[in-house]
Coordinates of C-alpha atoms in Angstrom, one line a residue:
M1474 CA 29.1 4.7 53.1
R1475 CA 27.6 7.9 51.9
A1476 CA 24.6 7.4 54.2
L1477 CA 26.9 6.7 57.1
F1478 CA 28.8 10.0 56.4
W1479 CA 25.5 11.9 56.3
I1480 CA 24.4 10.5 59.7
L1481 CA 27.7 11.3 61.3
G1482 CA 27.6 14.8 59.8
L1483 CA 24.1 15.4 61.2
F1484 CA 25.1 14.2 64.6
A1485 CA 28.1 16.5 64.6
L1486 CA 26.0 19.5 63.5
A1487 CA 23.4 18.8 66.3
V1488 CA 26.2 18.6 68.9
G1489 CA 27.7 21.8 67.6
L1490 CA 24.4 23.6 67.7
V1491 CA 23.7 22.4 71.3
V1492 CA 27.1 23.5 72.5
A1493 CA 26.8 26.9 70.7
A1494 CA 23.4 27.4 72.2
R1495 CA 24.6 26.6 75.8
Y1496 CA 27.4 29.1 75.8
N1497 CA 25.4 31.7 73.9
S1498 CA 24.4 34.5 76.3
G1499 CA 23.1 37.0 73.7
Y1500 CA 19.6 38.3 73.5
V1501 CA 17.3 39.9 71.0
L1502 CA 15.6 43.2 71.9
I1503 CA 12.4 44.2 70.0
V1504 CA 11.3 47.8 70.6
L1505 CA 7.7 48.7 69.8
A1506 CA 5.9 52.0 70.2
Q1507 CA 5.0 51.4 73.9
H1508 CA 6.5 48.0 74.5
R1509 CA 9.9 46.4 74.6
V1510 CA 10.3 42.7 74.1
E1511 CA 13.5 41.0 75.1
L1512 CA 14.2 37.4 73.9
S1513 CA 17.2 35.2 74.3
A1514 CA 19.1 34.7 71.1
N1515 CA 18.5 30.9 71.1
F1516 CA 14.8 31.3 71.5
A1517 CA 14.7 34.0 68.8
V1518 CA 16.5 31.7 66.4
A1519 CA 14.2 28.8 67.2
L1520 CA 11.2 31.1 66.7
L1521 CA 12.4 32.3 63.3
I1522 CA 13.1 28.8 62.1
S1523 CA 9.6 27.6 63.3
A1524 CA 8.0 30.6 61.5
F1525 CA 9.9 29.9 58.3
V1526 CA 8.8 26.2 58.4
A1527 CA 5.2 27.2 59.1
V1528 CA 5.1 29.7 56.3
Y1529 CA 6.8 27.2 53.9
L1530 CA 4.3 24.4 54.7
L1531 CA 1.4 26.9 54.3
V1532 CA 2.6 28.0 50.9
R1533 CA 3.2 24.4 49.8
T1534 CA -0.3 23.4 51.0
M1535 CA -1.9 26.3 49.1
A1536 CA 0.0 25.5 46.0
A1537 CA -1.0 21.9 46.2
A1538 CA -4.6 22.9 46.6
L1539 CA -4.4 25.2 43.6
R1540 CA -2.8 22.5 41.5
L1541 CA -5.3 19.9 42.5
P1542 CA -7.9 20.5 39.7
T1543 CA -5.1 20.4 37.1
E1544 CA -3.7 17.2 38.5
V1545 CA -7.1 15.6 38.6
R1546 CA -7.7 16.5 35.0
E1547 CA -4.2 15.2 34.1
Y1548 CA -5.0 12.0 36.0
H1549 CA -8.2 11.4 34.1
V1550 CA -6.5 12.2 30.8
A1551 CA -3.7 9.7 31.6
R1552 CA -6.3 7.1 32.5
R1553 CA -8.2 7.8 29.3
R1554 CA -5.1 7.5 27.3
E1555 CA -4.2 4.2 28.9
R1556 CA -7.7 2.9 28.1
A1557 CA -7.4 4.1 24.6
D1558 CA -3.9 2.6 24.2
A1559 CA -5.2 -0.7 25.5
A1560 CA -8.2 -0.7 23.2
L1561 CA -6.1 0.2 20.2
M1562 CA -3.5 -2.6 20.9
E1563 CA -6.4 -5.0 21.5
S1564 CA -8.0 -4.0 18.1
L1565 CA -4.7 -4.5 16.3
Q1566 CA -4.1 -7.9 17.8
A1567 CA -7.6 -9.0 17.1
Y1568 CA -7.4 -7.8 13.5
F1569 CA -4.2 -9.7 12.8
E1570 CA -5.8 -12.8 14.5
G1571 CA -8.7 -12.5 12.1
R1572 CA -11.2 -11.7 14.8
F1573 CA -12.7 -8.8 12.9
G1574 CA -15.8 -8.3 15.1
K1575 CA -13.7 -7.9 18.2
A1576 CA -11.2 -5.7 16.3
E1577 CA -14.0 -3.3 15.2
R1578 CA -15.4 -3.0 18.7
A1579 CA -12.0 -2.3 20.3
A1580 CA -11.0 0.1 17.5
E1581 CA -14.3 2.0 17.9
I1582 CA -13.6 2.4 21.7
A1583 CA -10.2 3.8 20.9
L1584 CA -11.7 6.1 18.2
N1585 CA -14.4 7.4 20.7
L1586 CA -11.7 8.1 23.3
G1587 CA -9.9 10.2 20.7
H1588 CA -6.5 8.7 21.0
A1589 CA -4.7 8.0 17.7
P1590 CA -8.1 8.4 15.9
A1591 CA -6.7 8.0 12.4
I1592 CA -5.2 4.6 13.2
A1593 CA -8.3 3.5 15.1
A1594 CA -10.6 4.6 12.3
V1595 CA -8.5 2.7 9.7
V1596 CA -8.5 -0.5 11.8
A1597 CA -12.3 -0.2 12.4
A1598 CA -13.0 0.4 8.7
R1599 CA -10.8 -2.5 7.6
S1600 CA -12.4 -4.8 10.1
A1601 CA -15.9 -3.8 9.0
H1602 CA -14.9 -4.3 5.4
E1603 CA -13.7 -7.9 6.2
M1604 CA -17.1 -8.6 7.6
R1605 CA -18.7 -7.1 4.4
S1606 CA -20.3 -4.4 6.5
F1607 CA -19.8 -1.8 3.9
D1608 CA -22.1 0.8 5.5
A1609 CA -20.2 0.7 8.7
R1610 CA -16.9 0.8 6.8
D1611 CA -18.0 4.0 5.0
R1612 CA -19.0 5.6 8.3
Y1613 CA -15.6 5.0 9.7
L1614 CA -13.9 6.4 6.6
A1615 CA -16.2 9.5 6.9
R1616 CA -15.0 9.9 10.5
L1617 CA -11.5 9.7 9.3
E1618 CA -12.1 12.6 6.9
N1619 CA -13.5 14.7 9.8
I1620 CA -10.4 14.2 12.0
E1621 CA -8.5 17.5 12.4
D1622 CA -5.3 17.4 10.4
P1623 CA -6.0 13.9 9.0
P1624 CA -3.2 11.9 7.5
D1625 CA -4.3 12.3 3.9
Y1626 CA -2.1 9.6 2.5
L1627 CA -3.4 7.0 5.0
R1628 CA -7.0 7.9 4.3
R1629 CA -6.7 7.7 0.5
I1630 CA -4.6 4.5 0.4
T1631 CA -7.0 2.8 2.8
Q1632 CA -10.0 3.9 0.8
A1633 CA -8.4 2.8 -2.5
G1634 CA -7.5 -0.6 -1.2
L1635 CA -10.9 -1.3 0.2
L1636 CA -12.6 -0.1 -3.0
L1637 CA -10.3 -2.3 -5.1
D1638 CA -11.1 -5.3 -2.9
E1639 CA -14.8 -4.6 -3.5
R1640 CA -14.0 -4.6 -7.2
R1641 CA -14.9 -1.0 -7.7
Y1642 CA -11.9 -0.4 -9.9
L1643 CA -12.9 2.9 -11.3
D1644 CA -13.7 4.4 -7.9
A1645 CA -10.3 3.1 -6.6
L1646 CA -8.5 4.7 -9.5
A1647 CA -10.3 8.0 -8.9
V1648 CA -8.9 8.0 -5.3
L1649 CA -5.4 6.9 -6.4
E1650 CA -5.3 9.7 -8.9
K1651 CA -5.4 12.2 -6.0
I1652 CA -2.3 10.7 -4.4
R1653 CA 1.0 12.4 -5.3
D1654 CA 4.4 10.9 -4.9
K1655 CA 3.1 7.3 -4.8
H1656 CA 5.1 4.8 -2.8
T1657 CA 5.4 1.1 -3.5
G1658 CA 2.1 0.1 -2.0
A1659 CA 0.2 2.8 -3.9
L1660 CA 1.9 1.7 -7.2
R1661 CA 0.9 -1.9 -6.5
L1662 CA -2.7 -0.9 -6.0
E1663 CA -2.7 1.3 -9.1
L1664 CA -1.3 -1.6 -11.2
K1665 CA -3.9 -4.0 -9.9
A1666 CA -6.7 -1.5 -10.5
H1667 CA -5.6 -0.9 -14.1
Q1668 CA -5.3 -4.6 -14.7
F1669 CA -8.9 -5.3 -13.5
A1670 CA -10.2 -2.3 -15.4
R1671 CA -8.2 -3.6 -18.5
N1672 CA -6.4 -0.3 -19.0
W1673 CA -3.5 -2.0 -20.6
D1674 CA -1.8 1.2 -21.9
R1675 CA -1.7 2.5 -18.3
V1676 CA -0.3 -0.8 -17.0
E1677 CA 2.4 -0.7 -19.7
A1678 CA 3.3 2.9 -18.6
L1679 CA 3.6 1.7 -14.9
L1680 CA 5.9 -1.2 -15.6
P1681 CA 9.3 0.8 -15.9
Q1682 CA 8.6 2.5 -12.6
L1683 CA 7.7 -0.8 -10.9
E1684 CA 10.9 -2.3 -12.2
R1685 CA 13.0 0.6 -10.9
R1686 CA 11.5 0.3 -7.4
N1687 CA 11.8 -3.5 -7.4
V1688 CA 8.2 -3.9 -6.5
Y1689 CA 7.9 -7.4 -8.0
D1690 CA 10.4 -10.2 -8.4
P1691 CA 11.8 -10.6 -11.9
V1692 CA 9.7 -13.7 -12.7
A1693 CA 6.4 -12.1 -11.7
L1694 CA 7.3 -8.8 -13.4
A1695 CA 8.1 -10.7 -16.6
Q1696 CA 4.7 -12.4 -16.5
V1697 CA 2.9 -9.1 -16.0
R1698 CA 4.9 -7.6 -18.9
R1699 CA 4.2 -10.4 -21.4
T1700 CA 0.5 -10.4 -20.5
T1701 CA 0.3 -6.6 -20.8
T1702 CA 2.2 -6.5 -24.1
A1703 CA -0.2 -9.2 -25.6
E1704 CA -3.2 -7.2 -24.5
V1705 CA -1.9 -3.9 -25.9
L1706 CA -1.3 -5.6 -29.2
R1707 CA -4.8 -7.0 -29.3
R1708 CA -6.3 -3.6 -28.5
R1709 CA -4.6 -2.3 -31.7
A1710 CA -5.8 -5.1 -34.0
G1711 CA -8.1 -2.8 -35.9
D1712 CA -5.5 0.0 -36.5
R1713 CA -2.6 -1.2 -38.5
P1714 CA -0.3 1.9 -38.1
R1715 CA -0.8 1.9 -34.3
L1716 CA -0.3 -1.9 -34.3
E1717 CA 3.0 -1.6 -36.2
E1718 CA 4.1 1.2 -33.8
A1719 CA 3.3 -1.0 -30.8
W1720 CA 5.0 -4.0 -32.3
D1721 CA 8.2 -2.0 -32.9
R1722 CA 8.3 -1.0 -29.2
V1723 CA 8.3 -4.6 -28.1
A1724 CA 11.6 -5.9 -26.8
P1725 CA 13.3 -8.4 -29.2
D1726 CA 13.3 -11.3 -26.7
L1727 CA 9.6 -10.6 -25.9
K1728 CA 8.7 -10.8 -29.6
L1729 CA 9.7 -14.5 -29.5
D1730 CA 7.4 -15.2 -26.5
S1731 CA 4.6 -17.5 -27.6
L1732 CA 1.9 -15.5 -25.8
V1733 CA 3.0 -12.2 -27.3
A1734 CA 3.6 -13.7 -30.7
R1735 CA 0.2 -15.2 -30.8
A1736 CA -1.5 -11.9 -29.9
A1737 CA 0.6 -10.1 -32.5
A1738 CA -0.1 -12.7 -35.2
E1739 CA -3.8 -12.6 -34.6
S1740 CA -3.8 -8.8 -34.6
F1741 CA -1.8 -8.6 -37.9
L1742 CA -4.2 -11.1 -39.4
Q1743 CA -7.1 -8.9 -38.5
A1744 CA -5.2 -5.9 -39.9
A1745 CA -5.0 -7.7 -43.3
D1746 CA -1.2 -8.3 -43.0
P1747 CA -0.9 -12.1 -43.1
A1748 CA 2.8 -12.0 -44.3
Q1749 CA 3.8 -10.2 -41.1
A1750 CA 1.7 -12.6 -39.0
H1751 CA 3.4 -15.6 -40.6
R1752 CA 6.9 -14.1 -40.0
I1753 CA 6.1 -13.5 -36.3
V1754 CA 4.8 -17.1 -35.9
S1755 CA 7.8 -18.6 -37.7
D1756 CA 10.4 -16.6 -35.6
S1757 CA 8.7 -17.6 -32.4
L1758 CA 8.4 -21.3 -33.3
D1759 CA 12.0 -21.4 -34.3
E1760 CA 12.9 -20.3 -30.7
H1761 CA 10.1 -21.9 -28.7
W1762 CA 7.7 -24.6 -30.0
D1763 CA 4.0 -24.0 -29.3
S1764 CA 1.4 -26.3 -30.7
Q1765 CA -1.3 -23.7 -30.3
L1766 CA 0.7 -21.0 -32.1
V1767 CA 1.5 -23.2 -35.1
T1768 CA -2.2 -23.3 -36.1
L1769 CA -2.0 -19.6 -37.0
Y1770 CA 0.7 -20.4 -39.6
S1771 CA -2.0 -21.6 -42.0
E1772 CA -4.3 -18.6 -41.4
G1773 CA -4.7 -15.8 -44.0
T1774 CA -5.3 -15.9 -47.7
G1775 CA -3.7 -14.3 -50.7
V1776 CA -0.2 -15.5 -49.7
N1777 CA 1.6 -18.2 -51.6
P1778 CA 1.5 -21.3 -49.3
L1779 CA 4.4 -23.2 -50.8
E1780 CA 7.1 -21.4 -48.8
R1781 CA 5.1 -22.0 -45.6
I1782 CA 4.6 -25.7 -46.5
Q1783 CA 8.4 -26.0 -46.9
K1784 CA 9.0 -24.2 -43.6
A1785 CA 6.3 -26.3 -41.7
E1786 CA 7.8 -29.6 -43.1
A1787 CA 11.1 -28.5 -41.8
W1788 CA 9.6 -28.5 -38.3
L1789 CA 8.0 -31.9 -38.8
P1790 CA 11.1 -34.1 -38.0
A1791 CA 11.4 -32.5 -34.5
H1792 CA 7.6 -32.8 -33.9
P1793 CA 6.4 -35.8 -35.9
R1794 CA 3.4 -36.5 -33.7
D1795 CA 2.2 -32.9 -33.2
A1796 CA -1.5 -33.0 -34.3
S1797 CA -1.7 -29.2 -34.6
L1798 CA 1.4 -29.2 -36.9
L1799 CA -0.1 -32.0 -39.1
L1800 CA -3.4 -30.1 -39.3
T1801 CA -1.6 -26.9 -40.3
L1802 CA 0.3 -28.8 -43.0
G1803 CA -3.0 -30.2 -44.3
K1804 CA -4.6 -26.8 -44.5
L1805 CA -1.5 -25.4 -46.3
C1806 CA -1.6 -28.2 -48.8
S1807 CA -5.3 -27.6 -49.3
Q1808 CA -4.6 -23.9 -50.1
A1809 CA -2.0 -25.0 -52.6
S1810 CA -4.5 -27.5 -54.2
L1811 CA -2.3 -30.5 -53.1
W1812 CA -5.4 -32.6 -52.3
G1813 CA -3.7 -36.0 -51.9
K1814 CA -1.0 -34.6 -49.6
A1815 CA -3.5 -32.5 -47.7
K1816 CA -5.6 -35.7 -47.0
S1817 CA -2.6 -37.6 -45.8
Y1818 CA -1.7 -34.9 -43.4
F1819 CA -5.3 -34.6 -42.1
E1820 CA -5.5 -38.4 -41.6
A1821 CA -2.1 -38.4 -39.8
S1822 CA -3.4 -35.6 -37.5
L1823 CA -6.5 -37.7 -36.7
G1824 CA -4.2 -40.7 -36.0
V1825 CA -2.5 -38.6 -33.3
E1826 CA -5.6 -36.8 -31.9
S1827 CA -9.2 -36.8 -33.0
S1828 CA -10.6 -33.3 -33.3
H1829 CA -13.6 -31.7 -34.8
S1830 CA -11.4 -29.2 -36.7
T1831 CA -9.6 -32.0 -38.5
H1832 CA -12.9 -33.8 -39.4
L1833 CA -14.3 -30.5 -40.7
E1834 CA -11.2 -30.0 -42.9
L1835 CA -11.6 -33.6 -44.3
A1836 CA -15.3 -33.0 -44.9
R1837 CA -14.4 -29.8 -46.9
L1838 CA -11.7 -31.7 -48.8
A1839 CA -14.1 -34.6 -49.6
R1840 CA -16.8 -32.2 -50.9
S1841 CA -14.3 -30.3 -53.1
T1842 CA -13.2 -33.7 -54.6
G1843 CA -16.8 -35.0 -55.1
Q1844 CA -16.6 -37.6 -52.3
V1845 CA -20.1 -36.9 -50.8
E1846 CA -20.2 -40.0 -48.6
D1847 CA -16.9 -39.3 -46.9
A1848 CA -17.9 -35.6 -46.5
G1849 CA -21.0 -36.6 -44.6
R1850 CA -19.2 -39.1 -42.5
H1851 CA -16.5 -36.6 -41.4
S1852 CA -19.2 -33.9 -40.8
E1853 CA -21.1 -36.2 -38.5
A1854 CA -17.9 -37.1 -36.7
A1855 CA -17.0 -33.3 -36.3
L1856 CA -20.5 -32.7 -34.9
R1857 CA -20.2 -35.5 -32.4
L1858 CA -16.9 -34.2 -31.1
A1859 CA -18.1 -30.6 -30.9
V1860 CA -21.2 -31.7 -28.9
A1861 CA -19.0 -33.8 -26.6
Q1862 CA -16.7 -30.9 -26.0
L1863 CA -19.7 -28.6 -25.3
E1864 CA -21.1 -31.1 -22.8
E1865 CA -17.7 -31.3 -21.1
V1866 CA -17.6 -27.6 -20.7
T1867 CA -21.2 -27.2 -19.5
G1868 CA -21.3 -30.4 -17.5
G1869 CA -24.3 -31.6 -19.6
R1870 CA -26.6 -28.8 -18.4
R1871 CA -29.2 -27.5 -20.8
R1872 CA -30.6 -24.0 -20.9
R1873 CA -34.1 -23.8 -19.5
P1874 CA -36.7 -22.6 -22.0
L1875 CA -38.0 -19.1 -21.4

């Protein structure tokens, strides 16, 4: 309807102009120095309109001609940007598809075209890294550093991640140290780097921050915490004051964990504090039974073994066929000079599981009681079991002579 109204209006205007021109008898007089020009009003109006249209078209043509170089440059820039966008999208798709060669080539095209150079350099560097082309990777990272106003966080986090994947933990840590206000990804990388570098004190310091930011699920974080706590305790085995300080900081529920308790007990044994080691083992076993942990209950000298025998025998009804518990009871009875009882426990342990440790203990017991033949028999059996275990570990391979 609007178009129809416009057409009707134009027709009406045209009719009006024709009628006005027909009945218009006016004229226009132009007086010059020696000439007089007389024109009809209608012709004068038409001439003015024509002159205006001509001048307008001329100006528009000149303006278009002046703008032409700029428009050509803009056209080429737009085409260049389109090619760069296409190359960058192609590189990203190829990278996530695992086609790293294609991803690197497309990213390099986008990088040379100068569009989103930081992203293109990162994709090219990561693609080259996946193909273990470390020289090419380093060249792309160097180009990333030369970009004007580079995204510093992107450069450092990329470099740290690639160095860490290459197992250059110390170099990765040096890069991460330069990052301020670390986000979740940076904290995860820093934790991994410290774990591989075995900087357990730094790992322990990171755990509260990781927990606040919910970086790991509770199960994974608990595993990291128990492993870290155990390693921190082992690092302090030679320094009793620092070991006691570290043990006091451990959460009560974590002290009962078998991994942590084992590390703590071994450390206190090395620090010449067997009583504390035995208390740690006893408390943990009362909460969670661990056959490997119970063997530490017989370690350490200078402590009356009778109380430990009584405690270990209290565990026996619940674990009557635990070879490690029976071996531990045999060792404790040997320490208390209860030779007959020790022999019965050692033999009971052998009845459950034959081990070279139990045969060695029986050999020592036989020698201490003058039973030379039994001592030789058990020593030979211990040697056979040790050799069998060694062959199982090594697959029967022998070291070549030099």
